[in-house]
Tab-separated table of C-alpha atoms in Angstrom:
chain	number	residue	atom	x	y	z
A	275	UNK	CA	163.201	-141.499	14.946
A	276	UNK	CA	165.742	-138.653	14.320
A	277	UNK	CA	163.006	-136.716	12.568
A	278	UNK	CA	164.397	-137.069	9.111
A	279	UNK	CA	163.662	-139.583	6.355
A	280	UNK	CA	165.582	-140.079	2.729
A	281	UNK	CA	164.583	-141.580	-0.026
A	282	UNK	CA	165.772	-143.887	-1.827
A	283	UNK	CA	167.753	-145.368	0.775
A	284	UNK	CA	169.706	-147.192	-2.035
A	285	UNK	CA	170.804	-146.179	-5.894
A	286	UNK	CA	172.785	-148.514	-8.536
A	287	UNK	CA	173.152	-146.262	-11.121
A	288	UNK	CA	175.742	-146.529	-14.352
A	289	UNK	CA	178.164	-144.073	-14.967
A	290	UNK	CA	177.151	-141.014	-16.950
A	291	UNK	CA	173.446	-141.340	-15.650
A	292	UNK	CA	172.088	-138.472	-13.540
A	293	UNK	CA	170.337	-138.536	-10.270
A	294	UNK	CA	168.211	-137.367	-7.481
A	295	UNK	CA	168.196	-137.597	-3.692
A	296	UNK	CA	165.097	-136.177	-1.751
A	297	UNK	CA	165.335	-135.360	2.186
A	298	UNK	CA	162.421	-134.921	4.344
A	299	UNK	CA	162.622	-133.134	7.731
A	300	UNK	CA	159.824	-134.694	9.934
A	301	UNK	CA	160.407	-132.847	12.908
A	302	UNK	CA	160.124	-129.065	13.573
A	303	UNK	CA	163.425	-127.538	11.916
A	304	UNK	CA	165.558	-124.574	10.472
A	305	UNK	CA	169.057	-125.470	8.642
A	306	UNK	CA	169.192	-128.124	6.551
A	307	UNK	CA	172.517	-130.229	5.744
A	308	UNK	CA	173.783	-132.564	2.753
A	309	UNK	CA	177.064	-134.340	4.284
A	310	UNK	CA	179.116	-137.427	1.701
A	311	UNK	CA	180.694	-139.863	3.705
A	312	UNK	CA	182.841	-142.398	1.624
A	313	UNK	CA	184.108	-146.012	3.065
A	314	UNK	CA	185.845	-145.421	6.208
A	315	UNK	CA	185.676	-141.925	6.554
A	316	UNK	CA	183.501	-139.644	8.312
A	317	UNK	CA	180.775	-137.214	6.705
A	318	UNK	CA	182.423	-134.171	5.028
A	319	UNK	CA	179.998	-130.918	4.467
A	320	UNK	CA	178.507	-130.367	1.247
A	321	UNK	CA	176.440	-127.668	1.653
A	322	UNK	CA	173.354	-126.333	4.068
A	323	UNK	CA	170.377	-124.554	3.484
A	324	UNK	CA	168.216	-121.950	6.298
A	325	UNK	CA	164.518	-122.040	5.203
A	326	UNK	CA	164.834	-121.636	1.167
A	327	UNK	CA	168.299	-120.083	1.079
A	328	UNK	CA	171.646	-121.838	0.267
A	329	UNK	CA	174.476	-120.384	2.585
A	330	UNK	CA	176.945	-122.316	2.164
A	331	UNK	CA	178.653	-124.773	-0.258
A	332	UNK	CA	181.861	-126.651	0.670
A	333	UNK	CA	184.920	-127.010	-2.638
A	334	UNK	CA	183.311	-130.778	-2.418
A	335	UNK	CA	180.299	-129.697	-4.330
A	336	UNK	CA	181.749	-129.613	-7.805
A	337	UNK	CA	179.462	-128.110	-10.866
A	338	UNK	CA	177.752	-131.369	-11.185
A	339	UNK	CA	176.326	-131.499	-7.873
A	340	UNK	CA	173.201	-128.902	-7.156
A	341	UNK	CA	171.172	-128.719	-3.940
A	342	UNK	CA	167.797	-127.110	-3.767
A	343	UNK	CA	165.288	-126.331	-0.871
A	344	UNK	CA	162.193	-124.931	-2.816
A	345	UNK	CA	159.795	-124.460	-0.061
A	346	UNK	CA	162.289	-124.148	2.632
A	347	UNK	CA	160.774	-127.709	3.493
A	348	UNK	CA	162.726	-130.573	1.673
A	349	UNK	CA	165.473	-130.540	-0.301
A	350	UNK	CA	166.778	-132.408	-3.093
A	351	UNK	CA	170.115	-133.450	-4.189
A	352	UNK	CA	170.998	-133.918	-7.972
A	353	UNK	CA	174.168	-135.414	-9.178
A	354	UNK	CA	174.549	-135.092	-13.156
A	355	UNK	CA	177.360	-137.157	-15.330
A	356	UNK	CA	177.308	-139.685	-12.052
A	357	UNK	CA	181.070	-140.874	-12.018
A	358	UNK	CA	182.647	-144.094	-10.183
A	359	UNK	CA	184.249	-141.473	-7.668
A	360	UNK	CA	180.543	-140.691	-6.614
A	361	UNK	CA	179.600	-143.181	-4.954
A	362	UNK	CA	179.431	-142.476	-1.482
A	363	UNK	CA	176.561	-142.455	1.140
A	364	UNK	CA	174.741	-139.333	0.847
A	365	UNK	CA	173.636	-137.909	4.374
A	366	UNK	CA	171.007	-135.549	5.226
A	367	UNK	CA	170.887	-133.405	8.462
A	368	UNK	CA	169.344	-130.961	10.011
A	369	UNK	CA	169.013	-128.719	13.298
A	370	UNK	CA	165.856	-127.657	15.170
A	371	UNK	CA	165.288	-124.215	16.147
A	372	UNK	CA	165.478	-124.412	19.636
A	373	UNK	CA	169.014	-126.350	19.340
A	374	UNK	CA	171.252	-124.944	16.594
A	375	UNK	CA	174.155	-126.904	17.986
A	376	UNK	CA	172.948	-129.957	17.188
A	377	UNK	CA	172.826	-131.518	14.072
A	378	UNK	CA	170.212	-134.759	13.637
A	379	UNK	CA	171.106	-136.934	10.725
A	380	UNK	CA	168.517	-138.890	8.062
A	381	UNK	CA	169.403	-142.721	7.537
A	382	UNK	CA	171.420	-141.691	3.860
A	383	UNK	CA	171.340	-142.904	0.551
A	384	UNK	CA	173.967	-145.077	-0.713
A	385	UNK	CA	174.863	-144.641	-4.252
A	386	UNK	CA	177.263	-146.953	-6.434
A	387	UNK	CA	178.180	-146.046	-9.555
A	388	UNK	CA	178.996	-148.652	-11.693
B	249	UNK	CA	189.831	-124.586	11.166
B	250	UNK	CA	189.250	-126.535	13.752
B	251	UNK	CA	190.088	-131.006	13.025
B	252	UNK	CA	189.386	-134.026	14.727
B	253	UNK	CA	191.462	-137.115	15.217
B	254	UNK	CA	190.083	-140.402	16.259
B	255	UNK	CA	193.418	-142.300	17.215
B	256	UNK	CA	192.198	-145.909	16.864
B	257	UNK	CA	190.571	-146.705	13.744
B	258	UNK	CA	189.065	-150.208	15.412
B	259	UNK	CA	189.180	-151.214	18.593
B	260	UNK	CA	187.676	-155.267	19.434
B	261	UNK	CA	186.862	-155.807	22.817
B	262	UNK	CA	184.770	-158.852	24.861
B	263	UNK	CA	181.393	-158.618	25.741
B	264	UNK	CA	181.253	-156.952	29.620
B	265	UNK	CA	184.787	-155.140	29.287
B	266	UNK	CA	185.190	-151.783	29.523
B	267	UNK	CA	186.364	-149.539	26.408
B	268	UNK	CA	187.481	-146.485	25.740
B	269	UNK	CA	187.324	-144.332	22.532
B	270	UNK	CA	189.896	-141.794	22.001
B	271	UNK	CA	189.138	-138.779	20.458
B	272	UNK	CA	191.624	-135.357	20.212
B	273	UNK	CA	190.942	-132.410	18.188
B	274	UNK	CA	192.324	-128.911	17.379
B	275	UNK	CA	190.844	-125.292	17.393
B	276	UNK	CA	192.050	-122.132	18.546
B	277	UNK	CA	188.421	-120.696	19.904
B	278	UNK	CA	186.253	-122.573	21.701
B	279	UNK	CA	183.734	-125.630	20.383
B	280	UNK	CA	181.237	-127.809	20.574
B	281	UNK	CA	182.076	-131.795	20.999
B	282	UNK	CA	179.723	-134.186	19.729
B	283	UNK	CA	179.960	-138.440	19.294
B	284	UNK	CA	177.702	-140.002	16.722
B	285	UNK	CA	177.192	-143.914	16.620
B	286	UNK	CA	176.429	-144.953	13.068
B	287	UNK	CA	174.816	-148.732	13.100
B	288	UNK	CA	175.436	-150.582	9.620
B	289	UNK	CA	173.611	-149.390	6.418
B	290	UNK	CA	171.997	-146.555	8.706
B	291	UNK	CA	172.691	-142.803	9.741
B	292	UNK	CA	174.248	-141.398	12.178
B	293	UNK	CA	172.743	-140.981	15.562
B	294	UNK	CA	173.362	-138.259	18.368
B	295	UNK	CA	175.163	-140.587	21.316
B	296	UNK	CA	175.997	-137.955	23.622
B	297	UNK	CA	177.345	-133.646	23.635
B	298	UNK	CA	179.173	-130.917	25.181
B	299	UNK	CA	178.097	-127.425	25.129
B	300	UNK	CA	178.982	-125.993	28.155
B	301	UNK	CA	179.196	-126.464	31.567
B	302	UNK	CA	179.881	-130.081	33.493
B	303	UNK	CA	182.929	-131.828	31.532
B	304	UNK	CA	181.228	-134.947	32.237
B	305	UNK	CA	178.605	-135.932	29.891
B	306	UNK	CA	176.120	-139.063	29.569
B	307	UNK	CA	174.572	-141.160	27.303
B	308	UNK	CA	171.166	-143.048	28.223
B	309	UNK	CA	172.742	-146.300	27.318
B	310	UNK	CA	175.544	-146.024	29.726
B	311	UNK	CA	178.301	-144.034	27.390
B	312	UNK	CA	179.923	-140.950	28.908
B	313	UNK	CA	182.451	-138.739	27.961
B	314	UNK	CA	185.025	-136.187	29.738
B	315	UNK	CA	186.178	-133.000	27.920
B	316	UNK	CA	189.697	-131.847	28.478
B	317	UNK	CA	190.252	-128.340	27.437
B	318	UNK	CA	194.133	-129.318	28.515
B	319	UNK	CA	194.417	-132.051	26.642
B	320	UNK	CA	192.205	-130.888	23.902
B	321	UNK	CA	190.306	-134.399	24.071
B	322	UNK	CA	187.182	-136.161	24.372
B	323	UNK	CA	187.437	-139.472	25.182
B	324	UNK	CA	184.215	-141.961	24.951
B	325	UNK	CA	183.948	-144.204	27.490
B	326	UNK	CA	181.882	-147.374	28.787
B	327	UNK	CA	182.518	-149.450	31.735
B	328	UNK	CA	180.944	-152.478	30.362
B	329	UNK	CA	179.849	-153.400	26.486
B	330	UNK	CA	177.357	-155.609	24.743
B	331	UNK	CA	176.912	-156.922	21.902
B	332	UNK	CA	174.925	-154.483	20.391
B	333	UNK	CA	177.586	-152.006	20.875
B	334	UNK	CA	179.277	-153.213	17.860
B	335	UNK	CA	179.156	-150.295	15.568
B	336	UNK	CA	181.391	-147.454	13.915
B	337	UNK	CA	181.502	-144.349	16.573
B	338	UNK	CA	182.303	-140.870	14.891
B	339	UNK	CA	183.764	-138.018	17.175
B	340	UNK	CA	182.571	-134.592	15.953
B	341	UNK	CA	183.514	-130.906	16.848
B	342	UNK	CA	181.736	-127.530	15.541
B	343	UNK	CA	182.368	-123.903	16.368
B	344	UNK	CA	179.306	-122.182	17.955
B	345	UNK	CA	176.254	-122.548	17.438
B	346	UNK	CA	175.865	-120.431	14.693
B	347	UNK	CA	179.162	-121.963	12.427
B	348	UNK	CA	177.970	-124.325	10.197
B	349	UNK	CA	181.701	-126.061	10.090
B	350	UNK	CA	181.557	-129.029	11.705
B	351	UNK	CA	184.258	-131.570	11.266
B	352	UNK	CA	184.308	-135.546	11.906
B	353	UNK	CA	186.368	-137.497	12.760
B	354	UNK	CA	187.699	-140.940	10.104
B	355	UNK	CA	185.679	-142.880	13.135
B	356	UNK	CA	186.443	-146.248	15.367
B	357	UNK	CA	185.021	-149.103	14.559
B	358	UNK	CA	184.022	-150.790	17.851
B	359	UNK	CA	183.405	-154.645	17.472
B	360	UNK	CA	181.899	-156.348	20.829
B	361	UNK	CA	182.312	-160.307	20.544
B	362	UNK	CA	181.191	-163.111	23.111
């Protein structure tokens, strides 16, 4: 149990159509982290959150993509105008306050865009 | 900014032979080093760290790693696999504790066979 769950764990969705990941820290936390890893890469940073507040987005995280944290709990993902290039797994992450160095990763959603 | 090359992209080895990962990366200050093992369809998981201290570092399933400031490396190693070994293995680095950019590696995909 790495202390964070993500739902769905798998999205067919058609090109054009809009959608929604959801990440749920289990575990005691403080930074939350979205991460896209494509086939045969490794995870590249979208963006992370600390409590409510978005710090940081990466040049990945074009105008279609929006992250929010509304209760400094969760956080959802949104993808709008879903294109073939999207399709990716979708990784959440996040780091405990007593470890900041170490980032714990959700099982991902995988989303093709067909 | 600091990168991370993992020099073998897959690496097959028998069942009870010993492997070795190889992982180099680049920074001018000094970092954190972090491997991930990331089982099909599922996240990543935490395999082993270094923060500080000992070069040598252990995992609880008999992985360890050596960092080399010298070298700049990180090699993963095991002196004897099994089959449920088989899995991609992502190399990771990250500036401080408190920088949020943390770079992976393309990963090795490690395939144990009988």
């Amino acid at each position: 149990d790495t202390g964070v769950s993500q739902n769905p764990r798998h999205k067919i969705t058609k090109r054009g159509q809009n959608v929604t990941f959801r990440c749920d820290p289990i575990s005691e936390h403080n930074r939350l982290y979205w991460y896209r890893q494509t086939l045969g890469q490794g995870p590249e940073f979208l963006t992370y959150f600390q409590n409510e507040a978005q710090l940081e987005k990466s040049r990945l995280l074009s105008d279609r993509f929006s992250a929010e944290r509304p209760k400094g709990s969760f956080s959802t993902l949104e993808i709008q105008r879903t294109e073939q290039g999207d399709s990716a797994m979708y990784l959440c992450a996040i780091t405990s306050r007593g470890a900041q160095e170490t980032q714990y990763f959700g099982p991902g959603t995988r989303l093709l865009v067909l | 900014a600091q990168s991370v090359t993992q020099l073998d992209s897959q690496v097959p080895v028998f069942e009870e032979a010993p492997v070795e990962l190889r992982c180099n990366y680049s920074s001018s200050v000094s970092v954190y080093l972090f491997w991930y093992v990331q089982y099909p369809n599922q996240g990543l998981q935490l395999l082993l760290k270094y923060l500080s201290g000992s070069t040598l570092v252990e995992s609880i399933n008999g992985f360890e790693a050596e960092f080399n400031k010298s070298q700049t490396s990180f090699h993963l190693r095991k002196p004897s696999v099994h089959i449920s070994d088989t899995a991609e293995y992502f190399c990771a680095v990250r500036r401080g504790p408190n920088n949020n950019d943390m770079r992976f590696g393309a990963g090795t995909r490690l395939t144990v066979k009988p």
